[in-house]
PDB file of C-alpha atoms in Angstrom:
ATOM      1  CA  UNK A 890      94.329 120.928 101.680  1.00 90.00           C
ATOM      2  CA  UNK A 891      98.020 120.102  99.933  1.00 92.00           C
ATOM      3  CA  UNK A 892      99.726 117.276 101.622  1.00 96.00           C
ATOM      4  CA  UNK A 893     102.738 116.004 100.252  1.00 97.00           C
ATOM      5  CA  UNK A 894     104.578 112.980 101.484  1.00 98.00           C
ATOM      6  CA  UNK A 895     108.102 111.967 100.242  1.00 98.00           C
ATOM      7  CA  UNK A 896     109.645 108.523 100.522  1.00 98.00           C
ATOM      8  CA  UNK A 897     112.396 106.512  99.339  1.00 98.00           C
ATOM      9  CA  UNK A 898     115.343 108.047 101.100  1.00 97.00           C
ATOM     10  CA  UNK A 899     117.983 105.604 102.967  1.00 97.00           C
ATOM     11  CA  UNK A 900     121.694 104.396 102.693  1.00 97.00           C
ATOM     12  CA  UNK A 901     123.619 103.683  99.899  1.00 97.00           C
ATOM     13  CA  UNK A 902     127.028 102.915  98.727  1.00 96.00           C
ATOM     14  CA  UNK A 903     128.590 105.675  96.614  1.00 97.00           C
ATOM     15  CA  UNK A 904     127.906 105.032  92.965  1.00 97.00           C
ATOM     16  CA  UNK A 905     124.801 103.694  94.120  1.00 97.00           C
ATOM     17  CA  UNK A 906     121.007 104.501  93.157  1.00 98.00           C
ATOM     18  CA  UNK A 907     118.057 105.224  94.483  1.00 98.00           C
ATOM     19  CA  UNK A 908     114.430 106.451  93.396  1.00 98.00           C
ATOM     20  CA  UNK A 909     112.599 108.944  95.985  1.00 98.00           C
ATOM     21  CA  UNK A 910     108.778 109.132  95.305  1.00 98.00           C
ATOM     22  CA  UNK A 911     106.182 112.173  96.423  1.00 98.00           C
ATOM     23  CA  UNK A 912     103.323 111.612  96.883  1.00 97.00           C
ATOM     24  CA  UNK A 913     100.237 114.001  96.849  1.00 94.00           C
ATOM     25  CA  UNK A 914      96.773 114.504  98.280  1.00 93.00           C
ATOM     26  CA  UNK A 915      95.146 117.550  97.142  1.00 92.00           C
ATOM     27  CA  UNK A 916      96.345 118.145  94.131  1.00 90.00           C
ATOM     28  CA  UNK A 917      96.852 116.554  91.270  1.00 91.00           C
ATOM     29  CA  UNK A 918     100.453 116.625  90.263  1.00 89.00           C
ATOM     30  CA  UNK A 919      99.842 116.183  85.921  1.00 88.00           C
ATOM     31  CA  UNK A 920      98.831 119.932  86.559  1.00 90.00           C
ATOM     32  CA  UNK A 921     100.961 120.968  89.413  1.00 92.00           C
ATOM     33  CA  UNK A 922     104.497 122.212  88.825  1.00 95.00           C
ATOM     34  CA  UNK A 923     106.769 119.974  90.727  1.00 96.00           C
ATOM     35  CA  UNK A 924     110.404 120.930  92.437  1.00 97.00           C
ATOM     36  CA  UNK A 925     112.905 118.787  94.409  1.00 98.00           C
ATOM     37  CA  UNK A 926     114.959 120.521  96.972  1.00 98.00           C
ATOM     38  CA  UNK A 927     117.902 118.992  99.172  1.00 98.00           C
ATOM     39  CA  UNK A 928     119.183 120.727 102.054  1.00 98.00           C
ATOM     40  CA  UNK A 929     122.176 119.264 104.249  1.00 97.00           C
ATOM     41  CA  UNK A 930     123.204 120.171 107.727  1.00 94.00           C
ATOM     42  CA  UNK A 931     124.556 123.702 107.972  1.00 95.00           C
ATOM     43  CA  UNK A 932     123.664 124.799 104.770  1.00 96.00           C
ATOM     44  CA  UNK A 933     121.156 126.011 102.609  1.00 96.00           C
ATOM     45  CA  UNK A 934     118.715 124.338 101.267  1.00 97.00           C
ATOM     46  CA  UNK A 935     119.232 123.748  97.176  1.00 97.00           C
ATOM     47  CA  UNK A 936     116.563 123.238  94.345  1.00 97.00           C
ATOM     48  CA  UNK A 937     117.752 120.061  92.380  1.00 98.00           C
ATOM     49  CA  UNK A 938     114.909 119.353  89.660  1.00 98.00           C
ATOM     50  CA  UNK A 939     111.556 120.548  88.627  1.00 97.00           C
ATOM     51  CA  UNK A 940     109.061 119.245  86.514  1.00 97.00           C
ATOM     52  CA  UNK A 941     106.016 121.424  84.674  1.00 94.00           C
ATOM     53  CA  UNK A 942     102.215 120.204  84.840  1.00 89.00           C
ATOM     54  CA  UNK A 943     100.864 119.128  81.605  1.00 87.00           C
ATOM     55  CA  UNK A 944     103.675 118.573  78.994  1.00 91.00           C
ATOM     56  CA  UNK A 945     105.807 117.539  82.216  1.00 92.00           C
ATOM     57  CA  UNK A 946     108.861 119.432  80.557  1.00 96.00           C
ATOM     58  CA  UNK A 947     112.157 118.885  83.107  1.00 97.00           C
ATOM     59  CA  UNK A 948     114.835 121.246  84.956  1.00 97.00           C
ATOM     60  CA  UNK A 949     117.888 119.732  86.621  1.00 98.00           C
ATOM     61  CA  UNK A 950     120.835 121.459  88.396  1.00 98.00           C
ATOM     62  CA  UNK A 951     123.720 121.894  87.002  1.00 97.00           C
ATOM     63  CA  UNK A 952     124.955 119.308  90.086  1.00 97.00           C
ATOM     64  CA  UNK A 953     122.687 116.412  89.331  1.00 98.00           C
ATOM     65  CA  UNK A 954     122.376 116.426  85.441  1.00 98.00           C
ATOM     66  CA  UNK A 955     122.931 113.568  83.647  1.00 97.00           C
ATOM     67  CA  UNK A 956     122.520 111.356  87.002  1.00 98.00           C
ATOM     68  CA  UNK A 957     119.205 112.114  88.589  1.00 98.00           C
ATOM     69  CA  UNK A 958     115.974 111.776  86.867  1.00 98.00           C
ATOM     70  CA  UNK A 959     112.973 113.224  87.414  1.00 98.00           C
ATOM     71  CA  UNK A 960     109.163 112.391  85.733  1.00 97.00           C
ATOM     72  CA  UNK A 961     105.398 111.556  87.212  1.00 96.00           C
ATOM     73  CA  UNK A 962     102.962 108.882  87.046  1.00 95.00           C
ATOM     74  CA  UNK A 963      99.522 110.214  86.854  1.00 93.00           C
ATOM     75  CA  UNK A 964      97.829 107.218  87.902  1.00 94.00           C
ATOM     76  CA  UNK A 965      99.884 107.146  91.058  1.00 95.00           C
ATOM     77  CA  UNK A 966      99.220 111.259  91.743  1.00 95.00           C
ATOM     78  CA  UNK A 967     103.714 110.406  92.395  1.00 96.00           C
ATOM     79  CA  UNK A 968     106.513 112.432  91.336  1.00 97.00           C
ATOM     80  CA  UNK A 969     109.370 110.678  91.192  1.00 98.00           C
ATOM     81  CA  UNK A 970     113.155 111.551  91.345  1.00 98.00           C
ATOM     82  CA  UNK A 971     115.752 108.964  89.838  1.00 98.00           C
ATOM     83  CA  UNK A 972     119.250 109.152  91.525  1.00 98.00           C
ATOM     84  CA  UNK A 973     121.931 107.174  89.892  1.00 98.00           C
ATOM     85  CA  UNK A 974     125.517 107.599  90.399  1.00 98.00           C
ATOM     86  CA  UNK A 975     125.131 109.133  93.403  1.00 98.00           C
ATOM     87  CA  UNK A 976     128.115 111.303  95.247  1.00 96.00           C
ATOM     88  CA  UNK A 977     129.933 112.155  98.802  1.00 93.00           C
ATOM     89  CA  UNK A 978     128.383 115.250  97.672  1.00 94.00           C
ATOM     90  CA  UNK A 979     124.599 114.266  97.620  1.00 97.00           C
ATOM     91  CA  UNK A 980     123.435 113.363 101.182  1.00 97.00           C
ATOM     92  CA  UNK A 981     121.032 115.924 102.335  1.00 98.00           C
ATOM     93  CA  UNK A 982     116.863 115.749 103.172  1.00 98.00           C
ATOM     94  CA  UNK A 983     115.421 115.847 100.454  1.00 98.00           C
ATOM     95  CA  UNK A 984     111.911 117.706  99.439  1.00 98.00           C
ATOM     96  CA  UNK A 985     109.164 117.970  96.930  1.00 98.00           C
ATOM     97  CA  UNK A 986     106.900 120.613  96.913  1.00 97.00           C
ATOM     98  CA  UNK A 987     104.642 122.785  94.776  1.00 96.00           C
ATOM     99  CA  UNK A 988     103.034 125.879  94.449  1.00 88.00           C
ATOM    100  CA  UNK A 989     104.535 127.943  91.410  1.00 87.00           C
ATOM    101  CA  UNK A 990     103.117 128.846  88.131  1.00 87.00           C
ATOM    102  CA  UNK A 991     106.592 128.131  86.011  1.00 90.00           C
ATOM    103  CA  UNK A 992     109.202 126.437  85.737  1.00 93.00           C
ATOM    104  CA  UNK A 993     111.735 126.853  88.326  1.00 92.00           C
ATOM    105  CA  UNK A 994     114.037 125.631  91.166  1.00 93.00           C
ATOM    106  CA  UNK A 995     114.028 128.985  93.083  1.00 94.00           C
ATOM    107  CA  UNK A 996     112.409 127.438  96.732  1.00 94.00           C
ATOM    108  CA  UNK A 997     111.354 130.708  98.019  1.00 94.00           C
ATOM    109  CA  UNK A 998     108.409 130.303  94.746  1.00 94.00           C
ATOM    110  CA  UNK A 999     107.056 127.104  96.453  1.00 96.00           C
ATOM    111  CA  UNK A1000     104.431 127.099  98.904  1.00 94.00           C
ATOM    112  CA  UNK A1001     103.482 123.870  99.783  1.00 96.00           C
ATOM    113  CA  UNK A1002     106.243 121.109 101.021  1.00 97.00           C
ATOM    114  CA  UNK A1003     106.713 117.364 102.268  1.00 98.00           C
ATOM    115  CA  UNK A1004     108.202 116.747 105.479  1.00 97.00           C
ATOM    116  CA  UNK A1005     111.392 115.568 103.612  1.00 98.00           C
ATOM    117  CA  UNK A1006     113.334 112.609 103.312  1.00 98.00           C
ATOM    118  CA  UNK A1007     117.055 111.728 103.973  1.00 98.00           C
ATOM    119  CA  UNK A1008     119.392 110.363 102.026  1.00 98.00           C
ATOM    120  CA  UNK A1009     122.846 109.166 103.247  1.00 97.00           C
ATOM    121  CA  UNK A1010     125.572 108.271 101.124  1.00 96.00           C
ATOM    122  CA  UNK A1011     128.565 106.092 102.569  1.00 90.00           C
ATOM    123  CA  UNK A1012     130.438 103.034 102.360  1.00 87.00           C
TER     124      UNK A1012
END
């Protein structure tokens, strides 16, 4: 069975940074393609980055590039996503999750997701 678990979510200051991990059991991510989704209250919920399996080749949103980062650690079975200058914009739950065969940040291609994690962004 697929479980992933994300962490790292909290408050920060706008302009501020912070690194949310996922973490899997099940699979193992240096094969799995990886996605990171936010969704805030109200609205729909938004693919922000994606990472393959193997050569772990990137996707970003047109929102988040150039500020958020994402990559993997294979020893860790962790995907991580890198959020630097971060916005009034960018407060939402965020998810990982998994499950397509390409590389994409279309959710309705993902199967299997993490119970989410919120960030808040505020002075």
């Amino acid at each position: 069975q697929v479980q992933l678990v994300e962490s790292g979510g909290g408050l920060v200051q706008p302009g501020g940074s912070l690194r949310l991990s996922c973490t899997a059991s099940g699979v193992t991510l240096r094969d799995a393609y990886i996605g990171w989704f936010r969704q805030a209250p109200g609205k729909e919920r938004l693919g922000v980055s994606a990472i393959t399996g193997g050569d772990g080749t990137t996707y970003y949103a047109d929102s988040v590039k150039g500020r958020f980062t994402i990559s993997r650690d294979n020893a860790k079975n962790t995907v991580y996503l890198q959020m630097d200058s971060l916005r009034p914009e960018d407060p939402a739950v965020y998810y990982c999750a998994t499950g397509p065969q390409t590389l994409t940040i279309a959710s309705w291609m993902y199967r299997t997701w993490g119970q989410g994690t919120q960030v808040t962004v505020s002075s």
